[in-house]
PDB file of C-alpha atoms in Angstrom:
ATOM      1  CA  UNK A 930       7.775  11.230   4.691  1.00 50.00           C
ATOM      2  CA  UNK A 931       9.811  13.763   6.598  1.00 49.00           C
ATOM      3  CA  UNK A 932      11.307  13.550  10.083  1.00 47.00           C
ATOM      4  CA  UNK A 933       8.807  15.059  12.473  1.00 53.00           C
ATOM      5  CA  UNK A 934       7.648  14.941  16.046  1.00 55.00           C
ATOM      6  CA  UNK A 935      11.222  15.453  17.242  1.00 55.00           C
ATOM      7  CA  UNK A 936      12.481  12.238  15.663  1.00 58.00           C
ATOM      8  CA  UNK A 937      16.161  11.989  14.889  1.00 72.00           C
ATOM      9  CA  UNK A 938      17.416  11.000  11.461  1.00 72.00           C
ATOM     10  CA  UNK A 939      18.275   7.538  12.807  1.00 73.00           C
ATOM     11  CA  UNK A 940      14.773   7.045  14.171  1.00 73.00           C
ATOM     12  CA  UNK A 941      13.342   8.268  10.876  1.00 69.00           C
ATOM     13  CA  UNK A 942      15.517   5.819   8.932  1.00 76.00           C
ATOM     14  CA  UNK A 943      14.361   2.981  11.202  1.00 78.00           C
ATOM     15  CA  UNK A 944      10.693   3.891  10.718  1.00 76.00           C
ATOM     16  CA  UNK A 945      11.189   4.162   6.956  1.00 80.00           C
ATOM     17  CA  UNK A 946      12.980   0.799   6.886  1.00 86.00           C
ATOM     18  CA  UNK A 947      10.193  -0.876   8.848  1.00 91.00           C
ATOM     19  CA  UNK A 948       7.584   0.694   6.559  1.00 92.00           C
ATOM     20  CA  UNK A 949       9.393  -0.682   3.517  1.00 92.00           C
ATOM     21  CA  UNK A 950       9.561  -4.146   5.074  1.00 94.00           C
ATOM     22  CA  UNK A 951       5.852  -4.155   5.890  1.00 95.00           C
ATOM     23  CA  UNK A 952       4.839  -2.996   2.407  1.00 95.00           C
ATOM     24  CA  UNK A 953       7.171  -5.582   0.858  1.00 95.00           C
ATOM     25  CA  UNK A 954       5.595  -8.290   3.041  1.00 96.00           C
ATOM     26  CA  UNK A 955       2.140  -7.236   1.842  1.00 96.00           C
ATOM     27  CA  UNK A 956       3.272  -7.438  -1.788  1.00 96.00           C
ATOM     28  CA  UNK A 957       4.858 -10.828  -1.126  1.00 96.00           C
ATOM     29  CA  UNK A 958       1.559 -12.065   0.282  1.00 95.00           C
ATOM     30  CA  UNK A 959      -0.205 -10.756  -2.810  1.00 95.00           C
ATOM     31  CA  UNK A 960       2.291 -12.523  -5.093  1.00 95.00           C
ATOM     32  CA  UNK A 961       1.902 -15.841  -3.268  1.00 96.00           C
ATOM     33  CA  UNK A 962      -1.901 -15.857  -3.298  1.00 95.00           C
ATOM     34  CA  UNK A 963      -3.396 -18.325  -5.774  1.00 94.00           C
ATOM     35  CA  UNK A 964      -6.445 -16.107  -6.408  1.00 91.00           C
ATOM     36  CA  UNK A 965      -6.651 -12.316  -6.365  1.00 91.00           C
ATOM     37  CA  UNK A 966     -10.140 -11.318  -5.264  1.00 91.00           C
ATOM     38  CA  UNK A 967     -11.712  -8.314  -3.548  1.00 92.00           C
ATOM     39  CA  UNK A 968     -11.161  -9.830  -0.096  1.00 95.00           C
ATOM     40  CA  UNK A 969      -7.425 -10.233  -0.702  1.00 95.00           C
ATOM     41  CA  UNK A 970      -7.210  -6.701  -2.109  1.00 95.00           C
ATOM     42  CA  UNK A 971      -8.918  -5.373   1.024  1.00 96.00           C
ATOM     43  CA  UNK A 972      -6.571  -7.348   3.291  1.00 96.00           C
ATOM     44  CA  UNK A 973      -3.444  -6.167   1.467  1.00 96.00           C
ATOM     45  CA  UNK A 974      -4.608  -2.545   1.489  1.00 97.00           C
ATOM     46  CA  UNK A 975      -5.456  -2.859   5.186  1.00 97.00           C
ATOM     47  CA  UNK A 976      -1.930  -4.113   5.931  1.00 96.00           C
ATOM     48  CA  UNK A 977      -0.364  -1.288   3.917  1.00 96.00           C
ATOM     49  CA  UNK A 978      -2.624   1.270   5.603  1.00 97.00           C
ATOM     50  CA  UNK A 979      -1.664  -0.063   9.039  1.00 96.00           C
ATOM     51  CA  UNK A 980       2.027   0.208   8.116  1.00 95.00           C
ATOM     52  CA  UNK A 981       1.575   3.796   6.943  1.00 94.00           C
ATOM     53  CA  UNK A 982      -0.371   4.772  10.048  1.00 94.00           C
ATOM     54  CA  UNK A 983       2.292   3.145  12.247  1.00 92.00           C
ATOM     55  CA  UNK A 984       4.815   5.378  10.454  1.00 90.00           C
ATOM     56  CA  UNK A 985       2.710   8.448  11.382  1.00 90.00           C
ATOM     57  CA  UNK A 986       1.402   9.105   7.878  1.00 91.00           C
ATOM     58  CA  UNK A 987      -1.657  11.373   7.804  1.00 94.00           C
ATOM     59  CA  UNK A 988      -4.900   9.412   8.265  1.00 96.00           C
ATOM     60  CA  UNK A 989      -6.663  11.298   5.468  1.00 97.00           C
ATOM     61  CA  UNK A 990      -3.831  10.502   3.044  1.00 95.00           C
ATOM     62  CA  UNK A 991      -3.969   6.803   3.978  1.00 96.00           C
ATOM     63  CA  UNK A 992      -7.729   6.735   3.447  1.00 97.00           C
ATOM     64  CA  UNK A 993      -7.374   8.426   0.047  1.00 97.00           C
ATOM     65  CA  UNK A 994      -4.645   5.986  -0.948  1.00 96.00           C
ATOM     66  CA  UNK A 995      -6.854   2.981  -0.163  1.00 96.00           C
ATOM     67  CA  UNK A 996      -9.809   4.472  -1.984  1.00 97.00           C
ATOM     68  CA  UNK A 997      -7.811   5.484  -5.056  1.00 97.00           C
ATOM     69  CA  UNK A 998      -6.107   2.095  -5.362  1.00 97.00           C
ATOM     70  CA  UNK A 999      -9.437   0.261  -5.080  1.00 95.00           C
ATOM     71  CA  UNK A1000     -11.058   2.472  -7.722  1.00 95.00           C
ATOM     72  CA  UNK A1001      -8.149   2.066 -10.103  1.00 93.00           C
ATOM     73  CA  UNK A1002      -7.977  -1.701  -9.690  1.00 93.00           C
ATOM     74  CA  UNK A1003     -11.728  -2.058 -10.222  1.00 90.00           C
ATOM     75  CA  UNK A1004     -11.653   0.111 -13.360  1.00 89.00           C
ATOM     76  CA  UNK A1005      -8.527  -1.317 -14.958  1.00 89.00           C
ATOM     77  CA  UNK A1006      -8.908  -4.978 -14.015  1.00 82.00           C
ATOM     78  CA  UNK A1007     -11.812  -5.349 -16.436  1.00 76.00           C
ATOM     79  CA  UNK A1008      -9.433  -4.994 -19.385  1.00 73.00           C
ATOM     80  CA  UNK A1009      -8.431  -8.317 -20.866  1.00 70.00           C
ATOM     81  CA  UNK A1010      -4.889  -9.479 -20.338  1.00 76.00           C
ATOM     82  CA  UNK A1011      -4.307  -7.333 -17.251  1.00 83.00           C
ATOM     83  CA  UNK A1012      -2.103  -8.885 -14.570  1.00 90.00           C
ATOM     84  CA  UNK A1013      -4.052  -7.983 -11.436  1.00 91.00           C
ATOM     85  CA  UNK A1014      -1.059  -8.480  -9.124  1.00 93.00           C
ATOM     86  CA  UNK A1015       1.070  -6.033 -11.092  1.00 93.00           C
ATOM     87  CA  UNK A1016      -1.860  -3.632 -11.405  1.00 94.00           C
ATOM     88  CA  UNK A1017      -2.329  -3.542  -7.616  1.00 95.00           C
ATOM     89  CA  UNK A1018       1.375  -3.099  -6.943  1.00 95.00           C
ATOM     90  CA  UNK A1019       1.695  -0.357  -9.565  1.00 95.00           C
ATOM     91  CA  UNK A1020      -1.376   1.474  -8.230  1.00 95.00           C
ATOM     92  CA  UNK A1021      -0.032   1.365  -4.654  1.00 96.00           C
ATOM     93  CA  UNK A1022       3.431   2.592  -5.641  1.00 95.00           C
ATOM     94  CA  UNK A1023       2.041   5.383  -7.813  1.00 95.00           C
ATOM     95  CA  UNK A1024      -0.244   6.538  -4.998  1.00 94.00           C
ATOM     96  CA  UNK A1025       2.676   6.493  -2.548  1.00 92.00           C
ATOM     97  CA  UNK A1026       4.846   8.699  -4.743  1.00 92.00           C
ATOM     98  CA  UNK A1027       2.090  11.056  -5.896  1.00 85.00           C
TER      99      UNK A1027
END
């Protein structure tokens, strides 16, 4: 993310801070859920997408992020011994920094 649309550095820092809080809240919800199913994955990705869009992240990028995380979780969660919570969090973080 870069300051754009005439935002000052302070405004940018506030937006970035709020984005971090919202993503952290989504991960917290994921960690507290007793069962990780496709519905919960969709809800968590929807919350993260909403946070990114609120922070003026490109819509196409957000859509790709959701799609890529879903694909990766579906492919890798079939392996035995995989912690689905950690897999989802890792996939989201890796997509964010890609």
